[in-house]
PDB file of C-alpha atoms in Angstrom:
ATOM      1  CA  MET A   1      -5.794  18.483 -35.246  1.00 46.00           C
ATOM      2  CA  GLY A   2      -3.798  21.662 -34.757  1.00 48.00           C
ATOM      3  CA  ARG A   3      -0.180  21.780 -33.723  1.00 46.00           C
ATOM      4  CA  ASN A   4      -1.038  23.228 -30.269  1.00 44.00           C
ATOM      5  CA  ALA A   5      -3.569  20.464 -29.624  1.00 38.00           C
ATOM      6  CA  ALA A   6      -0.972  17.828 -30.541  1.00 38.00           C
ATOM      7  CA  TYR A   7       1.533  19.371 -28.115  1.00 37.00           C
ATOM      8  CA  LEU A   8      -1.127  19.416 -25.408  1.00 36.00           C
ATOM      9  CA  LEU A   9      -1.870  15.716 -25.933  1.00 34.00           C
ATOM     10  CA  VAL A  10       1.832  14.862 -25.718  1.00 36.00           C
ATOM     11  CA  LEU A  11       2.157  16.841 -22.476  1.00 34.00           C
ATOM     12  CA  LEU A  12      -0.902  15.095 -21.009  1.00 35.00           C
ATOM     13  CA  PHE A  13       0.575  11.673 -21.801  1.00 37.00           C
ATOM     14  CA  VAL A  14       3.933  12.639 -20.297  1.00 37.00           C
ATOM     15  CA  PHE A  15       2.452  14.008 -17.089  1.00 38.00           C
ATOM     16  CA  SER A  16      -0.069  11.211 -16.662  1.00 36.00           C
ATOM     17  CA  GLY A  17       2.749   8.690 -17.060  1.00 38.00           C
ATOM     18  CA  CYS A  18       4.699  10.333 -14.255  1.00 40.00           C
ATOM     19  CA  SER A  19       1.850  10.159 -11.765  1.00 45.00           C
ATOM     20  CA  THR A  20       1.230   6.420 -12.212  1.00 53.00           C
ATOM     21  CA  GLU A  21       4.724   5.376 -11.186  1.00 80.00           C
ATOM     22  CA  ASP A  22       4.966   2.051  -9.382  1.00 88.00           C
ATOM     23  CA  PRO A  23       7.401   1.379  -6.545  1.00 93.00           C
ATOM     24  CA  PRO A  24      10.682  -0.311  -7.466  1.00 94.00           C
ATOM     25  CA  PHE A  25      10.729  -4.115  -7.629  1.00 95.00           C
ATOM     26  CA  SER A  26      13.131  -4.227  -4.666  1.00 94.00           C
ATOM     27  CA  PHE A  27      10.497  -2.423  -2.575  1.00 95.00           C
ATOM     28  CA  VAL A  28       7.448  -4.543  -3.501  1.00 95.00           C
ATOM     29  CA  THR A  29       9.425  -7.762  -2.936  1.00 96.00           C
ATOM     30  CA  SER A  30      11.009  -6.666   0.362  1.00 97.00           C
ATOM     31  CA  ASN A  31       9.958  -8.021   3.740  1.00 97.00           C
ATOM     32  CA  MET A  32       7.016  -6.223   5.343  1.00 97.00           C
ATOM     33  CA  ARG A  33       6.717  -5.264   8.998  1.00 97.00           C
ATOM     34  CA  ILE A  34       4.311  -3.632  11.414  1.00 97.00           C
ATOM     35  CA  VAL A  35       5.217  -1.553  14.441  1.00 95.00           C
ATOM     36  CA  LYS A  36       4.618  -3.483  17.654  1.00 94.00           C
ATOM     37  CA  PRO A  37       1.998  -1.644  19.706  1.00 93.00           C
ATOM     38  CA  GLY A  38       3.239  -0.011  22.893  1.00 91.00           C
ATOM     39  CA  THR A  39       6.884   0.249  21.784  1.00 92.00           C
ATOM     40  CA  ASN A  40       6.780   3.862  20.506  1.00 87.00           C
ATOM     41  CA  GLY A  41       7.905   2.576  17.131  1.00 83.00           C
ATOM     42  CA  SER A  42      11.107   1.058  18.498  1.00 88.00           C
ATOM     43  CA  GLU A  43      10.155  -2.560  17.750  1.00 93.00           C
ATOM     44  CA  THR A  44       8.640  -4.181  14.681  1.00 96.00           C
ATOM     45  CA  GLU A  45       7.084  -7.502  13.845  1.00 96.00           C
ATOM     46  CA  LEU A  46       7.891  -9.329  10.613  1.00 97.00           C
ATOM     47  CA  LEU A  47       4.911 -10.432   8.528  1.00 97.00           C
ATOM     48  CA  ARG A  48       4.967 -13.206   5.944  1.00 96.00           C
ATOM     49  CA  MET A  49       3.344 -10.933   3.360  1.00 95.00           C
ATOM     50  CA  LYS A  50       5.402  -8.665   1.179  1.00 96.00           C
ATOM     51  CA  PRO A  51       4.108  -5.353  -0.236  1.00 95.00           C
ATOM     52  CA  MET A  52       3.204  -7.070  -3.532  1.00 94.00           C
ATOM     53  CA  ASP A  53       1.185  -9.655  -1.550  1.00 93.00           C
ATOM     54  CA  LEU A  54      -0.727  -6.846   0.155  1.00 92.00           C
ATOM     55  CA  ASN A  55      -1.595  -5.543  -3.297  1.00 87.00           C
ATOM     56  CA  LYS A  56      -2.778  -9.018  -4.385  1.00 86.00           C
ATOM     57  CA  ALA A  57      -4.721  -9.750  -1.179  1.00 82.00           C
ATOM     58  CA  PHE A  58      -7.776  -7.774  -2.249  1.00 78.00           C
ATOM     59  CA  ASP A  59     -10.461  -8.824  -4.767  1.00 72.00           C
ATOM     60  CA  ILE A  60      -9.961  -8.270  -8.435  1.00 70.00           C
ATOM     61  CA  ASN A  61     -13.076  -6.037  -8.417  1.00 78.00           C
ATOM     62  CA  VAL A  62     -11.255  -3.185  -6.697  1.00 89.00           C
ATOM     63  CA  LYS A  63      -9.174  -0.292  -7.960  1.00 93.00           C
ATOM     64  CA  LYS A  64      -5.590  -0.411  -6.705  1.00 93.00           C
ATOM     65  CA  LYS A  65      -2.821   2.067  -7.254  1.00 94.00           C
ATOM     66  CA  TRP A  66       0.509   2.963  -5.742  1.00 95.00           C
ATOM     67  CA  GLU A  67       1.272   6.612  -5.027  1.00 95.00           C
ATOM     68  CA  LYS A  68       4.654   8.004  -4.049  1.00 95.00           C
ATOM     69  CA  VAL A  69       4.264   9.933  -0.791  1.00 92.00           C
ATOM     70  CA  GLN A  70       7.826  11.075  -0.158  1.00 84.00           C
ATOM     71  CA  ASP A  71      11.209  10.187  -1.581  1.00 83.00           C
ATOM     72  CA  THR A  72      10.986   6.664  -0.200  1.00 86.00           C
ATOM     73  CA  SER A  73       7.442   6.209   1.161  1.00 95.00           C
ATOM     74  CA  TRP A  74       4.610   4.701  -0.849  1.00 97.00           C
ATOM     75  CA  LEU A  75       0.869   4.697  -0.375  1.00 97.00           C
ATOM     76  CA  LEU A  76      -1.211   1.756  -1.586  1.00 96.00           C
ATOM     77  CA  ASN A  77      -4.721   3.032  -2.336  1.00 96.00           C
ATOM     78  CA  ILE A  78      -7.373   0.312  -2.609  1.00 95.00           C
ATOM     79  CA  GLU A  79     -10.985   1.245  -3.389  1.00 95.00           C
ATOM     80  CA  GLY A  80     -13.807  -1.225  -3.704  1.00 91.00           C
ATOM     81  CA  LYS A  81     -17.521  -1.809  -3.414  1.00 86.00           C
ATOM     82  CA  ASP A  82     -19.030  -4.840  -1.732  1.00 82.00           C
ATOM     83  CA  PRO A  83     -21.253  -6.474  -4.384  1.00 81.00           C
ATOM     84  CA  ALA A  84     -23.779  -7.660  -1.792  1.00 84.00           C
ATOM     85  CA  THR A  85     -24.141  -4.557   0.396  1.00 87.00           C
ATOM     86  CA  LYS A  86     -23.064  -1.945  -2.190  1.00 87.00           C
ATOM     87  CA  VAL A  87     -20.929  -0.310   0.528  1.00 90.00           C
ATOM     88  CA  ARG A  88     -17.811   1.461  -0.790  1.00 92.00           C
ATOM     89  CA  THR A  89     -14.568   1.092   1.171  1.00 93.00           C
ATOM     90  CA  THR A  90     -11.239   2.832   0.718  1.00 95.00           C
ATOM     91  CA  TYR A  91      -8.041   1.495   2.281  1.00 95.00           C
ATOM     92  CA  LEU A  92      -4.841   3.560   2.375  1.00 97.00           C
ATOM     93  CA  PHE A  93      -1.641   1.784   3.452  1.00 97.00           C
ATOM     94  CA  THR A  94       1.506   3.894   3.893  1.00 97.00           C
ATOM     95  CA  LEU A  95       4.739   1.881   3.721  1.00 97.00           C
ATOM     96  CA  THR A  96       8.272   3.145   4.272  1.00 96.00           C
ATOM     97  CA  PRO A  97      11.526   1.215   3.806  1.00 96.00           C
ATOM     98  CA  ASP A  98      13.596   1.216   7.003  1.00 95.00           C
ATOM     99  CA  PRO A  99      17.368   1.406   6.420  1.00 94.00           C
ATOM    100  CA  PHE A 100      18.009  -0.052   9.895  1.00 93.00           C
ATOM    101  CA  LEU A 101      15.957  -3.152   9.006  1.00 94.00           C
ATOM    102  CA  LYS A 102      17.627  -4.008   5.666  1.00 94.00           C
ATOM    103  CA  PHE A 103      15.114  -1.667   3.959  1.00 95.00           C
ATOM    104  CA  ASP A 104      12.129  -3.807   4.957  1.00 97.00           C
ATOM    105  CA  ALA A 105       8.830  -2.024   4.235  1.00 97.00           C
ATOM    106  CA  VAL A 106       7.259  -0.892   7.511  1.00 97.00           C
ATOM    107  CA  ILE A 107       3.562  -0.075   7.566  1.00 97.00           C
ATOM    108  CA  ARG A 108       3.494   3.400   9.080  1.00 94.00           C
ATOM    109  CA  LYS A 109      -0.165   4.260   8.656  1.00 96.00           C
ATOM    110  CA  VAL A 110      -3.472   2.636   7.690  1.00 97.00           C
ATOM    111  CA  VAL A 111      -6.575   4.692   6.928  1.00 98.00           C
ATOM    112  CA  ILE A 112      -9.953   3.055   6.246  1.00 96.00           C
ATOM    113  CA  ASN A 113     -12.746   5.262   4.906  1.00 96.00           C
ATOM    114  CA  GLY A 114     -10.996   8.372   6.215  1.00 97.00           C
ATOM    115  CA  LYS A 115     -10.358   7.002   9.730  1.00 98.00           C
ATOM    116  CA  GLU A 116      -6.715   6.575  10.680  1.00 98.00           C
ATOM    117  CA  LEU A 117      -6.196   3.404  12.699  1.00 97.00           C
ATOM    118  CA  ASP A 118      -4.181   3.460  15.906  1.00 96.00           C
ATOM    119  CA  GLU A 119      -1.141   1.187  16.318  1.00 95.00           C
ATOM    120  CA  HIS A 120      -3.194  -1.598  17.944  1.00 96.00           C
ATOM    121  CA  GLU A 121      -5.782  -1.552  15.139  1.00 97.00           C
ATOM    122  CA  VAL A 122      -3.033  -1.541  12.485  1.00 97.00           C
ATOM    123  CA  ALA A 123      -1.326  -4.528  14.099  1.00 97.00           C
ATOM    124  CA  ASP A 124      -4.640  -6.376  14.415  1.00 96.00           C
ATOM    125  CA  ILE A 125      -5.798  -5.851  10.825  1.00 95.00           C
ATOM    126  CA  MET A 126      -2.378  -6.600   9.341  1.00 96.00           C
ATOM    127  CA  ARG A 127      -2.007  -9.820  11.339  1.00 96.00           C
ATOM    128  CA  LYS A 128      -5.458 -10.913  10.143  1.00 94.00           C
ATOM    129  CA  LEU A 129      -4.624 -10.051   6.524  1.00 93.00           C
ATOM    130  CA  ASP A 130      -1.314 -11.900   6.824  1.00 94.00           C
ATOM    131  CA  ARG A 131      -2.996 -15.052   8.186  1.00 93.00           C
ATOM    132  CA  ALA A 132      -5.871 -14.924   5.686  1.00 89.00           C
ATOM    133  CA  TYR A 133      -3.589 -14.363   2.706  1.00 84.00           C
ATOM    134  CA  PHE A 134      -1.449 -17.378   3.488  1.00 78.00           C
ATOM    135  CA  THR A 135      -4.438 -19.557   4.455  1.00 79.00           C
ATOM    136  CA  GLN A 136      -6.072 -19.057   1.062  1.00 68.00           C
ATOM    137  CA  LYS A 137      -2.842 -19.414  -0.888  1.00 56.00           C
TER     138      LYS A 137
END
């Protein structure tokens, strides 16, 4: 292998390592909240799940990865295929720590198969996930 090819491989490893960064432990273990519908974002509801629980709540047959969106916001990308129906589904959860709420992670946006959910749909799906996760635990 030539010297230039070796340098290229090193650069690829360095850059690929940067893009697969996980959120800090303090973030994934923080409390998680949703915005209460109809409050214009002024009120939140505490869930029992934490961001790491949200990551664990989906089957092992899915691809999951964290992506940094902004300096403090993180996107959890979950892609899977139902084995029975063969239907592919992609979930995108955007979480942001709120300094006014002891840096709890607030779910700011949920997109399923390209459709952004409204605040009522986000609250509904997250409450169901929260209940289901702790029922099966």
